[in-house]
Structures are given as C-alpha cells and as structure tokens.
Amino acid sequence: MAGRLQAIHARMEAAARLAGRDPRAITLLAVSKGWPAAAVAEALAAGQHRFGESYVQEAVGKIRALAGRGIEWHFIGPLQSNKTRPVAEHFAWVHSVDRLHVAERLSRARSGDAEPLQVCVQVNVSGEASKSGVAPDEAPALAQAVAALPGLRLRGLMTIPEPSEDEVLQQRRFATLRALFDRLNAAGLALDTLSMGMSDDLEAAIHEGATVVRVGTAIFGTRPARAGAEAPQPGGT
Ligand SMILES: *Cc1c(COP(=O)(O)O)cnc(C)c1O
C-alpha cells in the first residue's frame, strides 16, 4: 500500500513538473469505494488522510468505524435527493452537486453547523457519452445559485469524462472544465478546486490544471464486485 501511494505521488509530481506546475498545488484523494474500513486504515497508516466514497450507506459504515482518526471524507458519487441528510452529516466535501434541488437539500441539512460543507459542481464535459453532471452551458447559473446557499461553500468544479485511451481527447475534456473554471472566477466566484483525473488519466488532468485527482484502482487494486446493498445508481462507476 505504501509503495502504491508513493508511486501515485511520483506520477503526480512528474506530471506537475512537465506542466510547469507546483506539485504541492495538487492533492490526492484516495477513492476507497468498494473497499472495507481495514483498507482505508491501511492507507491512513501510510500517510493518506483524504478519502472519496460513492455509495452513502457503505461510506457511513466506514466513517463510523474510523471516527476520530483524522480522516477527511469526500462524497464523489451520484447524489439522490433522499440521501442528502446523511451526506451533509458525515462528509466534509461533496464533489457531485449537479442539481439545485440537491444543493438546497444539502444546504438545509448543513445550515447551523459551524463548518460549511465544501462543494463542487459536477459538469458533464462529454455530452451524451456520460450521464452525470450539469451541461457546461448550464453550469454558470447552477454555480452562482449554489454559491449563494447558506451552509455550503462552493470550491470548484468536478468532472468524469467518458473513458478514453485518446490522450488528446482526454486533454480536450479537461480543458473544457478548466475554461469554465476560469470563466466563473472571472465572473467573481473565488473557486480554487478543479477535481479531475483518475487512475488512468491523472497526467492529462494535471496538465490541464487539476488541483485534486481522485484515484482508486491504482491505490487499492481492482474493486471487488458490489454486493448489491443499494440499488444500482445511474452514472455510478
Ligand atoms: C471510482 C471513482 C474514481 C476512481 O476511479 P479509478 O479509476 O479507480 O481511479 C474517481 N472518481 C469518481 C467519481 C469515481 O466514482
């Protein structure tokens, strides 16, 4: 585990150097969905403190089991409006806000807490090839509305492009998110987070400005098949 984490950090650093960027400006989020609390504890012992989860019920079990260990939990999966309360209660971050209705429910569940929920708006940069995320031309209005909600702090944008081996296409998708990010900042939103890049495409994402890469398989290995504890979620991976 320590060796795999080290290898990812080495890839991130090499990609940052190639892009002329400071490697310290890029954070590794370890995606532990599908893996038990013991795997998270192992990565934690190797120095990894930020973890991403996609399935609410599975995540809450792990979060409870590992409470008090200094872990920062990020929700990155498709978010159904009937699961907003446990997400607002247990997570520090949500990367997958793609509807105002869901943001409003998160806001209500979090308002009154000292610490706002850190959120990203998820954008679909691949058109019909991918289902989750708001369309790029609808993203500015959603971002402005989310930024105005109490209990939430809008930090940036997230995307999951369609899987592709074509590095030029990968970079074009990530560049689309980057352009949107720059546009929103020019419009006055103080965004600092571009959540993009996974095990297979983190180099392309870092090249285009990623500040958070979300890596599962390259850290934990191939995920075990899900046991069907929750209904399949459209857009989930
Ligand atoms: C599963 C998942 C990842 C990690 O993907 P890997 O290919 O295993 O690195 C990243 N982001 C999201 C939103 C995911 O659902």
Coordinates of N, CA and C and ligand atoms in Angstrom, one line a residue:
M1 N 0.8 -1.2 0.0 CA 0.0 0.0 0.0 C 0.9 1.3 0.0
A2 N 1.9 1.3 0.9 CA 2.7 2.5 1.0 C 3.4 2.7 -0.4
G3 N 3.9 1.6 -1.0 CA 4.5 1.7 -2.3 C 3.6 2.2 -3.4
R4 N 2.4 1.7 -3.4 CA 1.4 2.2 -4.4 C 1.1 3.7 -4.2
L5 N 1.0 4.1 -3.0 CA 0.7 5.5 -2.7 C 1.9 6.4 -3.2
Q6 N 3.1 5.8 -2.9 CA 4.3 6.5 -3.3 C 4.4 6.6 -4.9
A7 N 4.0 5.6 -5.5 CA 4.1 5.6 -7.0 C 3.1 6.6 -7.6
I8 N 1.9 6.7 -6.9 CA 1.0 7.7 -7.4 C 1.5 9.1 -7.2
H9 N 2.1 9.4 -6.0 CA 2.7 10.7 -5.8 C 3.8 11.0 -6.8
A10 N 4.5 10.0 -7.2 CA 5.6 10.2 -8.2 C 5.0 10.5 -9.5
R11 N 3.9 9.8 -9.9 CA 3.2 10.2 -11.2 C 2.7 11.6 -11.1
M12 N 2.1 12.0 -10.0 CA 1.6 13.4 -9.9 C 2.7 14.4 -10.0
E13 N 3.8 14.1 -9.3 CA 4.9 15.1 -9.3 C 5.5 15.2 -10.7
A14 N 5.7 14.1 -11.4 CA 6.2 14.1 -12.8 C 5.3 14.9 -13.7
A15 N 4.0 14.7 -13.6 CA 3.0 15.4 -14.4 C 3.0 16.9 -14.1
A16 N 3.2 17.2 -12.8 CA 3.2 18.6 -12.4 C 4.4 19.3 -13.0
R17 N 5.5 18.6 -12.9 CA 6.8 19.2 -13.4 C 6.7 19.4 -14.9
L18 N 6.2 18.4 -15.6 CA 6.0 18.5 -17.0 C 5.2 19.7 -17.4
A19 N 4.2 20.0 -16.6 CA 3.3 21.1 -16.9 C 3.8 22.4 -16.3
G20 N 4.9 22.4 -15.7 CA 5.5 23.6 -15.1 C 4.7 24.1 -13.9
R21 N 4.0 23.1 -13.2 CA 3.2 23.4 -12.0 C 3.9 23.0 -10.7
D22 N 3.5 23.6 -9.6 CA 4.0 23.2 -8.3 C 3.3 22.0 -7.8
P23 N 4.0 20.9 -7.6 CA 3.3 19.6 -7.2 C 2.5 19.8 -5.9
R24 N 2.9 20.7 -5.1 CA 2.2 20.9 -3.8 C 0.8 21.5 -4.0
A25 N 0.5 22.0 -5.2 CA -0.8 22.5 -5.5 C -1.8 21.4 -6.0
I26 N -1.4 20.2 -5.9 CA -2.3 19.1 -6.4 C -2.4 18.1 -5.2
T27 N -3.7 17.8 -4.9 CA -4.0 16.9 -3.8 C -4.5 15.5 -4.3
L28 N -4.0 14.5 -3.5 CA -4.5 13.2 -3.9 C -5.7 12.8 -3.0
L29 N -6.8 12.5 -3.7 CA -8.0 11.9 -3.0 C -8.0 10.4 -3.2
A30 N -7.9 9.6 -2.2 CA -7.9 8.1 -2.4 C -9.3 7.6 -2.4
V31 N -9.7 7.0 -3.5 CA -11.1 6.6 -3.7 C -11.3 5.2 -3.1
S32 N -11.9 5.1 -2.0 CA -12.0 3.8 -1.3 C -13.3 3.1 -1.4
K33 N -14.1 3.6 -2.3 CA -15.4 2.9 -2.5 C -15.2 1.4 -2.9
G34 N -16.0 0.6 -2.3 CA -15.9 -0.9 -2.6 C -14.9 -1.6 -1.7
W35 N -14.1 -0.8 -1.0 CA -13.2 -1.5 -0.1 C -13.6 -1.3 1.4
P36 N -13.2 -2.2 2.3 CA -13.6 -2.2 3.7 C -12.8 -1.2 4.5
A37 N -13.3 -0.9 5.7 CA -12.6 0.1 6.5 C -11.1 -0.3 6.8
A38 N -10.8 -1.6 6.8 CA -9.4 -2.0 7.0 C -8.5 -1.5 5.9
A39 N -9.0 -1.4 4.7 CA -8.2 -0.9 3.6 C -7.9 0.5 3.7
V40 N -9.0 1.3 4.2 CA -8.8 2.7 4.4 C -7.8 2.9 5.6
A41 N -7.9 2.1 6.6 CA -7.0 2.2 7.8 C -5.5 1.9 7.3
E42 N -5.3 1.0 6.4 CA -4.0 0.7 5.9 C -3.4 1.9 5.1
A43 N -4.3 2.5 4.3 CA -3.8 3.7 3.5 C -3.5 4.9 4.5
L44 N -4.4 5.0 5.5 CA -4.2 6.0 6.6 C -2.8 5.8 7.3
A45 N -2.5 4.6 7.6 CA -1.2 4.3 8.3 C -0.1 4.7 7.4
A46 N -0.3 4.7 6.0 CA 0.7 5.0 5.1 C 0.8 6.5 4.8
G47 N -0.1 7.3 5.5 CA 0.0 8.8 5.4 C -1.1 9.4 4.6
Q48 N -2.0 8.6 4.1 CA -3.1 9.2 3.3 C -4.3 9.6 4.1
H49 N -4.7 10.8 4.1 CA -5.8 11.3 5.0 C -7.1 11.7 4.3
R50 N -7.1 11.8 3.0 CA -8.3 12.2 2.3 C -8.9 11.0 1.5
F51 N -10.2 10.7 1.7 CA -10.7 9.6 1.1 C -12.1 9.9 0.4
G52 N -12.3 9.3 -0.8 CA -13.5 9.6 -1.5 C -14.4 8.3 -1.5
E53 N -15.7 8.6 -1.4 CA -16.7 7.5 -1.4 C -17.8 7.8 -2.3
S54 N -18.5 6.8 -2.9 CA -19.5 7.0 -3.9 C -20.9 6.4 -3.4
Y55 N -20.9 5.6 -2.4 CA -22.2 5.0 -2.0 C -22.4 5.3 -0.5
V56 N -23.6 6.0 -0.3 CA -23.8 6.6 1.0 C -23.8 5.6 2.2
Q57 N -24.5 4.5 2.0 CA -24.7 3.5 3.1 C -23.3 2.9 3.4
E58 N -22.6 2.4 2.4 CA -21.3 1.8 2.5 C -20.4 2.8 3.2
A59 N -20.4 4.0 2.8 CA -19.5 5.0 3.3 C -19.7 5.3 4.8
V60 N -21.0 5.5 5.2 CA -21.3 5.8 6.5 C -20.8 4.8 7.5
G61 N -20.9 3.5 7.1 CA -20.3 2.4 8.0 C -18.9 2.6 8.2
K62 N -18.1 3.0 7.1 CA -16.7 3.2 7.3 C -16.4 4.4 8.1
I63 N -17.2 5.5 7.8 CA -16.9 6.7 8.5 C -17.1 6.5 10.0
R64 N -18.1 5.8 10.4 CA -18.4 5.5 11.8 C -17.2 4.6 12.4
A65 N -16.8 3.6 11.6 CA -15.8 2.7 12.1 C -14.5 3.4 12.3
L66 N -14.2 4.5 11.5 CA -12.9 5.1 11.6 C -13.0 6.5 12.2
A67 N -14.1 6.8 13.0 CA -14.3 8.1 13.5 C -13.1 8.5 14.5
G68 N -12.7 9.7 14.5 CA -11.7 10.2 15.4 C -10.3 9.9 14.9
R69 N -10.1 9.5 13.7 CA -8.8 9.1 13.2 C -8.3 10.2 12.3
G70 N -9.0 11.4 12.2 CA -8.4 12.5 11.4 C -8.6 12.4 9.9
I71 N -9.6 11.6 9.5 CA -9.8 11.4 8.0 C -10.8 12.5 7.5
E72 N -10.5 13.1 6.3 CA -11.4 14.0 5.6 C -12.1 13.2 4.6
W73 N -13.4 13.1 4.7 CA -14.2 12.3 3.8 C -14.9 13.2 2.7
H74 N -14.8 12.7 1.5 CA -15.3 13.4 0.3 C -16.4 12.5 -0.4
F75 N -17.6 13.0 -0.6 CA -18.6 12.3 -1.3 C -18.4 12.6 -2.8
I76 N -18.3 11.6 -3.7 CA -18.0 11.8 -5.1 C -19.0 11.1 -6.0
G77 N -20.0 10.4 -5.4 CA -20.9 9.6 -6.2 C -22.2 10.3 -6.6
P78 N -23.0 9.7 -7.4 CA -24.3 10.3 -7.8 C -25.1 10.5 -6.5
L79 N -25.7 11.7 -6.4 CA -26.3 12.0 -5.1 C -27.8 12.1 -5.4
Q80 N -28.6 11.2 -4.7 CA -30.0 11.2 -4.8 C -30.5 12.1 -3.7
S81 N -31.7 12.8 -4.0 CA -32.1 13.8 -3.0 C -32.5 13.2 -1.7
N82 N -32.9 11.9 -1.7 CA -33.3 11.3 -0.4 C -32.1 10.8 0.5
K83 N -30.9 11.1 0.0 CA -29.7 10.7 0.7 C -28.9 12.0 1.1
T84 N -29.5 13.1 0.9 CA -28.7 14.4 1.2 C -28.4 14.5 2.7
R85 N -29.3 14.1 3.6 CA -29.1 14.3 5.0 C -27.8 13.6 5.5
P86 N -27.8 12.2 5.3 CA -26.5 11.5 5.8 C -25.3 12.1 5.1
V87 N -25.3 12.5 3.9 CA -24.1 13.1 3.3 C -23.7 14.4 3.9
A88 N -24.7 15.3 4.2 CA -24.4 16.5 4.9 C -23.9 16.3 6.3
E89 N -24.3 15.2 6.9 CA -23.9 15.0 8.3 C -22.5 14.3 8.4
H90 N -22.2 13.5 7.4 CA -21.0 12.7 7.6 C -19.8 13.2 6.8
F91 N -20.0 14.0 5.8 CA -18.9 14.3 4.8 C -18.4 15.8 5.0
A92 N -17.1 16.0 4.7 CA -16.6 17.4 4.7 C -16.8 18.0 3.3
W93 N -16.8 17.2 2.3 CA -16.9 17.7 0.9 C -17.9 16.8 0.1
V94 N -18.5 17.5 -0.9 CA -19.3 16.8 -1.9 C -18.9 17.3 -3.3
H95 N -18.4 16.4 -4.1 CA -17.9 16.8 -5.4 C -19.0 16.8 -6.5
S96 N -20.1 16.2 -6.2 CA -21.0 15.8 -7.3 C -22.4 16.5 -7.2
V97 N -22.3 17.8 -6.9 CA -23.6 18.6 -7.0 C -23.9 18.9 -8.4
D98 N -25.0 18.4 -8.9 CA -25.4 18.7 -10.3 C -26.8 19.2 -10.5
R99 N -27.5 19.4 -9.4 CA -28.9 19.9 -9.5 C -29.1 20.9 -8.3
L100 N -29.8 22.0 -8.5 CA -30.0 23.0 -7.5 C -30.9 22.3 -6.3
H101 N -31.8 21.5 -6.7 CA -32.7 20.8 -5.7 C -31.8 20.1 -4.7
V102 N -30.8 19.4 -5.1 CA -30.0 18.6 -4.2 C -29.1 19.6 -3.4
A103 N -28.6 20.6 -4.0 CA -27.8 21.6 -3.3 C -28.6 22.3 -2.2
E104 N -29.9 22.5 -2.5 CA -30.7 23.2 -1.5 C -31.0 22.2 -0.3
R105 N -31.1 21.0 -0.6 CA -31.4 20.0 0.5 C -30.1 19.9 1.3
L106 N -28.9 19.8 0.7 CA -27.7 19.8 1.4 C -27.5 21.0 2.3
S107 N -27.9 22.2 1.7 CA -27.8 23.4 2.5 C -28.6 23.4 3.7
R108 N -29.9 23.0 3.6 CA -30.8 22.9 4.7 C -30.2 22.0 5.8
A109 N -29.7 20.8 5.4 CA -29.2 19.8 6.3 C -27.9 20.3 7.0
R110 N -27.2 21.2 6.4 CA -25.9 21.6 6.9 C -26.0 23.0 7.7
S111 N -27.0 23.8 7.3 CA -27.1 25.1 7.9 C -27.1 25.0 9.4
G112 N -26.4 26.0 10.1 CA -26.4 25.9 11.5 C -25.1 25.3 12.0
D113 N -24.5 24.4 11.2 CA -23.2 23.9 11.5 C -22.1 25.0 11.5
A114 N -21.1 24.9 12.3 CA -20.0 25.8 12.3 C -19.3 25.7 10.9
E115 N -19.1 24.5 10.5 CA -18.2 24.3 9.3 C -19.1 24.1 8.1
P116 N -19.0 24.9 7.1 CA -19.9 24.7 5.9 C -19.4 23.4 5.1
L117 N -20.3 22.8 4.4 CA -20.0 21.7 3.5 C -19.3 22.3 2.3
Q118 N -18.1 21.7 2.0 CA -17.3 22.2 0.8 C -17.9 21.5 -0.4
V119 N -18.2 22.2 -1.4 CA -18.9 21.5 -2.6 C -18.2 21.9 -3.9
C120 N -18.3 21.0 -4.8 CA -18.0 21.2 -6.2 C -19.2 21.0 -7.1
V121 N -19.4 21.7 -8.2 CA -20.5 21.4 -9.1 C -19.9 20.5 -10.2
Q122 N -20.6 19.4 -10.4 CA -20.1 18.4 -11.3 C -20.7 18.7 -12.7
V123 N -19.7 18.8 -13.7 CA -20.1 19.2 -15.1 C -19.9 18.0 -16.0
N124 N -20.8 17.8 -16.9 CA -20.7 16.8 -17.9 C -20.0 17.3 -19.2
V125 N -18.7 17.0 -19.3 CA -18.0 17.6 -20.4 C -18.0 16.7 -21.6
S126 N -18.7 15.6 -21.5 CA -18.6 14.6 -22.6 C -19.9 14.5 -23.4
G127 N -20.8 15.4 -23.2 CA -22.1 15.4 -23.9 C -22.8 14.1 -23.6
E128 N -23.4 13.5 -24.6 CA -24.3 12.3 -24.4 C -23.5 11.1 -23.9
A129 N -22.2 11.1 -24.0 CA -21.4 9.9 -23.7 C -21.4 9.7 -22.2
S130 N -21.8 10.6 -21.4 CA -21.8 10.4 -19.9 C -23.1 11.1 -19.4
K131 N -23.6 10.5 -18.3 CA -24.9 10.9 -17.8 C -24.8 11.9 -16.6
S132 N -23.9 11.8 -15.7 CA -23.9 12.6 -14.5 C -23.3 14.0 -14.8
G133 N -23.8 15.0 -14.2 CA -23.2 16.3 -14.3 C -24.1 17.3 -15.1
V134 N -24.0 18.6 -14.8 CA -24.8 19.6 -15.4 C -24.1 19.9 -16.8
A135 N -24.9 20.3 -17.8 CA -24.3 20.6 -19.1 C -23.4 21.9 -18.9
P136 N -22.3 22.0 -19.7 CA -21.4 23.2 -19.5 C -22.2 24.5 -19.6
D137 N -23.1 24.6 -20.5 CA -23.8 25.9 -20.6 C -24.8 26.2 -19.5
E138 N -25.1 25.2 -18.7 CA -26.0 25.5 -17.6 C -25.2 25.6 -16.3
A139 N -23.9 25.3 -16.4 CA -23.1 25.3 -15.1 C -22.9 26.6 -14.5
P140 N -22.7 27.7 -15.2 CA -22.6 29.0 -14.6 C -23.8 29.4 -13.7
A141 N -25.0 29.2 -14.2 CA -26.2 29.6 -13.4 C -26.3 28.7 -12.1
L142 N -26.0 27.4 -12.3 CA -26.0 26.5 -11.1 C -25.0 26.9 -10.1
A143 N -23.8 27.2 -10.6 CA -22.7 27.6 -9.7 C -23.0 28.8 -8.9
Q144 N -23.6 29.8 -9.6 CA -24.0 31.1 -8.9 C -25.0 30.8 -7.9
A145 N -26.0 29.9 -8.2 CA -27.1 29.6 -7.2 C -26.5 28.9 -6.0
V146 N -25.6 27.9 -6.3 CA -25.1 27.1 -5.2 C -24.2 28.0 -4.3
A147 N -23.5 28.9 -4.9 CA -22.6 29.8 -4.1 C -23.3 30.7 -3.1
A148 N -24.6 30.9 -3.4 CA -25.4 31.8 -2.6 C -26.1 31.0 -1.4
L149 N -26.0 29.7 -1.4 CA -26.7 28.9 -0.4 C -26.0 28.9 1.0
P150 N -26.7 29.1 2.1 CA -26.0 29.0 3.4 C -25.6 27.6 3.7
G151 N -24.6 27.4 4.5 CA -24.2 26.0 4.9 C -23.3 25.3 3.9
L152 N -23.2 25.9 2.7 CA -22.4 25.3 1.6 C -21.3 26.4 1.3
R153 N -20.1 25.9 0.9 CA -19.1 26.7 0.3 C -18.7 26.2 -1.0
L154 N -19.0 26.9 -2.1 CA -18.6 26.4 -3.4 C -17.1 26.6 -3.6
R155 N -16.4 25.4 -3.9 CA -15.0 25.5 -4.0 C -14.5 25.3 -5.5
G156 N -15.4 24.7 -6.3 CA -14.9 24.5 -7.7 C -15.8 23.6 -8.5
L157 N -15.1 22.9 -9.4 CA -15.8 22.1 -10.4 C -15.2 20.7 -10.4
M158 N -16.1 19.7 -10.8 CA -15.6 18.3 -10.9 C -16.1 17.7 -12.2
T159 N -15.4 16.8 -12.8 CA -15.9 16.1 -14.0 C -15.3 14.7 -14.0
I160 N -16.1 13.8 -14.7 CA -15.7 12.5 -15.0 C -15.9 12.3 -16.5
P161 N -14.9 12.5 -17.3 CA -15.1 12.4 -18.8 C -15.4 10.9 -19.1
E162 N -15.9 10.7 -20.3 CA -16.0 9.3 -20.8 C -14.6 8.6 -20.8
P163 N -14.5 7.4 -20.5 CA -13.2 6.7 -20.5 C -12.7 6.7 -22.0
S164 N -11.4 7.0 -22.1 CA -10.8 7.1 -23.4 C -9.3 6.8 -23.3
E165 N -8.8 6.2 -24.3 CA -7.3 6.0 -24.3 C -6.7 7.1 -25.1
D166 N -7.5 8.0 -25.7 CA -7.0 9.0 -26.6 C -6.6 10.2 -25.7
E167 N -5.3 10.4 -25.6 CA -4.9 11.5 -24.7 C -5.3 12.9 -25.1
V168 N -5.4 13.1 -26.4 CA -5.8 14.4 -27.0 C -7.2 14.7 -26.6
L169 N -8.1 13.6 -26.7 CA -9.5 13.8 -26.3 C -9.6 14.0 -24.8
Q170 N -8.8 13.3 -24.0 CA -8.8 13.5 -22.6 C -8.5 14.9 -22.2
Q171 N -7.4 15.4 -22.8 CA -7.0 16.8 -22.5 C -8.0 17.8 -22.9
R172 N -8.7 17.5 -24.1 CA -9.7 18.4 -24.5 C -10.9 18.5 -23.5
R173 N -11.3 17.3 -23.0 CA -12.4 17.3 -22.0 C -12.0 18.1 -20.7
F174 N -10.8 17.9 -20.3 CA -10.3 18.5 -19.0 C -10.1 20.1 -19.3
A175 N -9.7 20.4 -20.5 CA -9.6 21.8 -20.9 C -10.9 22.5 -20.9
T176 N -12.0 21.8 -21.2 CA -13.3 22.4 -21.2 C -13.7 22.8 -19.8
L177 N -13.4 21.9 -18.8 CA -13.7 22.2 -17.4 C -12.8 23.4 -16.9
R178 N -11.6 23.4 -17.3 CA -10.7 24.4 -16.9 C -11.1 25.8 -17.4
A179 N -11.6 25.8 -18.7 CA -12.1 27.1 -19.3 C -13.3 27.6 -18.5
L180 N -14.2 26.7 -18.1 CA -15.4 27.0 -17.4 C -15.0 27.6 -16.0
F181 N -14.0 26.9 -15.4 CA -13.5 27.4 -14.1 C -12.9 28.8 -14.2
D182 N -12.1 29.1 -15.2 CA -11.6 30.4 -15.4 C -12.7 31.4 -15.6
R183 N -13.7 31.0 -16.4 CA -14.8 31.9 -16.7 C -15.6 32.3 -15.4
L184 N -15.8 31.3 -14.5 CA -16.5 31.5 -13.3 C -15.7 32.4 -12.4
N185 N -14.4 32.2 -12.3 CA -13.6 33.1 -11.5 C -13.6 34.5 -12.0
A186 N -13.5 34.6 -13.3 CA -13.6 36.0 -13.9 C -14.9 36.7 -13.6
A187 N -16.0 35.9 -13.4 CA -17.3 36.4 -13.0 C -17.4 36.7 -11.5
G188 N -16.4 36.4 -10.8 CA -16.4 36.8 -9.4 C -16.5 35.7 -8.3
L189 N -16.7 34.4 -8.8 CA -16.7 33.3 -7.9 C -15.2 33.0 -7.5
A190 N -14.9 32.9 -6.2 CA -13.5 32.6 -5.9 C -13.3 31.1 -5.8
L191 N -13.2 30.4 -6.9 CA -13.0 29.0 -6.9 C -11.6 28.6 -6.9
D192 N -11.2 27.5 -6.1 CA -9.9 27.1 -6.0 C -9.7 25.6 -6.3
T193 N -10.8 24.9 -6.7 CA -10.7 23.5 -6.8 C -11.1 23.0 -8.2
L194 N -10.3 22.2 -8.9 CA -10.6 21.6 -10.1 C -10.4 20.1 -9.8
S195 N -11.5 19.4 -9.6 CA -11.4 17.9 -9.3 C -11.6 17.1 -10.5
M196 N -10.5 16.7 -11.1 CA -10.5 15.9 -12.3 C -9.2 15.1 -12.4
G197 N -9.4 13.9 -13.1 CA -8.3 12.9 -13.2 C -8.5 11.8 -12.3
M198 N -8.3 10.5 -12.8 CA -8.4 9.3 -12.0 C -7.2 8.4 -12.4
S199 N -7.3 7.2 -12.0 CA -6.1 6.3 -12.2 C -5.5 6.4 -13.6
D200 N -6.4 6.4 -14.6 CA -5.9 6.2 -16.0 C -5.6 7.6 -16.7
D201 N -6.1 8.7 -16.1 CA -5.9 9.9 -16.9 C -5.4 11.1 -16.0
L202 N -4.8 10.8 -14.9 CA -4.4 11.9 -14.0 C -3.4 12.8 -14.6
E203 N -2.5 12.2 -15.5 CA -1.5 13.1 -16.1 C -2.1 14.1 -17.0
A204 N -3.1 13.7 -17.8 CA -3.8 14.7 -18.7 C -4.5 15.7 -17.9
A205 N -5.1 15.3 -16.7 CA -5.9 16.3 -15.9 C -4.9 17.3 -15.2
I206 N -3.8 16.8 -14.8 CA -2.8 17.7 -14.1 C -2.3 18.7 -15.2
H207 N -2.1 18.2 -16.4 CA -1.6 19.0 -17.5 C -2.6 20.2 -17.7
E208 N -3.9 19.9 -17.5 CA -4.9 21.0 -17.7 C -5.3 21.7 -16.5
G209 N -4.6 21.5 -15.4 CA -4.9 22.3 -14.2 C -5.6 21.7 -13.0
A210 N -5.7 20.3 -13.0 CA -6.4 19.7 -11.8 C -5.7 20.1 -10.5
T211 N -6.5 20.3 -9.5 CA -5.9 20.6 -8.2 C -6.2 19.4 -7.2
V212 N -7.2 18.5 -7.6 CA -7.5 17.3 -6.9 C -7.6 16.2 -7.9
V213 N -6.8 15.1 -7.7 CA -7.1 13.9 -8.5 C -7.7 12.8 -7.6
R214 N -8.6 12.1 -8.2 CA -9.4 11.1 -7.4 C -8.9 9.7 -7.9
V215 N -8.2 9.0 -7.1 CA -7.5 7.7 -7.6 C -8.0 6.6 -6.7
G216 N -8.6 5.6 -7.3 CA -9.0 4.4 -6.6 C -8.1 3.2 -7.0
T217 N -8.4 2.6 -8.2 CA -7.8 1.4 -8.6 C -6.2 1.4 -8.5
A218 N -5.6 2.4 -8.8 CA -4.1 2.5 -8.8 C -3.6 2.4 -7.3
I219 N -4.5 2.7 -6.3 CA -4.0 2.6 -4.9 C -4.5 1.3 -4.3
F220 N -5.8 0.9 -4.5 CA -6.3 -0.2 -3.8 C -6.4 -1.5 -4.6
G221 N -6.2 -1.4 -6.0 CA -6.4 -2.5 -6.8 C -7.8 -2.5 -7.5
T222 N -8.0 -3.6 -8.3 CA -9.3 -3.7 -8.9 C -10.4 -3.9 -7.9
R223 N -11.5 -3.1 -7.9 CA -12.5 -3.2 -6.9 C -13.3 -4.5 -7.0
P224 N -13.6 -5.0 -5.8 CA -14.5 -6.2 -5.8 C -15.8 -5.8 -6.3
A225 N -16.6 -6.8 -6.9 CA -17.9 -6.5 -7.4 C -18.8 -6.1 -6.2
R226 N -19.7 -5.2 -6.5 CA -20.6 -4.7 -5.4 C -21.6 -5.8 -5.1
A227 N -21.9 -5.9 -3.8 CA -22.8 -6.9 -3.3 C -24.3 -6.6 -3.5
G228 N -24.6 -5.4 -4.0 CA -26.0 -5.0 -4.2 C -26.7 -4.6 -3.0
A229 N -26.0 -4.0 -2.0 CA -26.6 -3.5 -0.8 C -27.5 -2.3 -1.1
E230 N -27.2 -1.6 -2.2 CA -28.0 -0.5 -2.6 C -28.4 -0.6 -4.1
A231 N -29.5 0.0 -4.5 CA -29.9 -0.1 -5.9 C -28.8 0.5 -6.7
P232 N -28.6 -0.1 -7.9 CA -27.6 0.5 -8.8 C -28.0 1.9 -9.1
Q233 N -26.9 2.8 -9.2 CA -27.2 4.2 -9.4 C -26.7 4.6 -10.8
P234 N -27.6 5.2 -11.5 CA -27.2 5.6 -12.9 C -26.0 6.6 -12.8
G235 N -25.0 6.3 -13.7 CA -23.8 7.1 -13.7 C -22.8 6.7 -12.7
G236 N -23.1 5.7 -11.9 CA -22.1 5.3 -10.9 C -21.0 4.4 -11.6
T237 N -19.9 4.4 -11.0 CA -18.8 3.5 -11.6 C -18.3 2.6 -10.6
Ligands
LIG1 C1 -14.5 5.3 -8.8 C2 -14.2 6.8 -9.0 C3 -12.9 7.2 -9.1 C4 -11.7 6.4 -9.1 O1 -11.6 5.7 -10.3 P1 -10.3 4.8 -10.5 O2 -10.3 4.5 -12.0 O3 -10.5 3.5 -9.7 O4 -9.1 5.5 -10.1 C5 -12.8 8.6 -9.3 N1 -13.8 9.4 -9.3 C6 -15.1 9.0 -9.2 C7 -16.2 10.0 -9.2 C8 -15.4 7.7 -9.0 O5 -16.6 7.2 -8.9

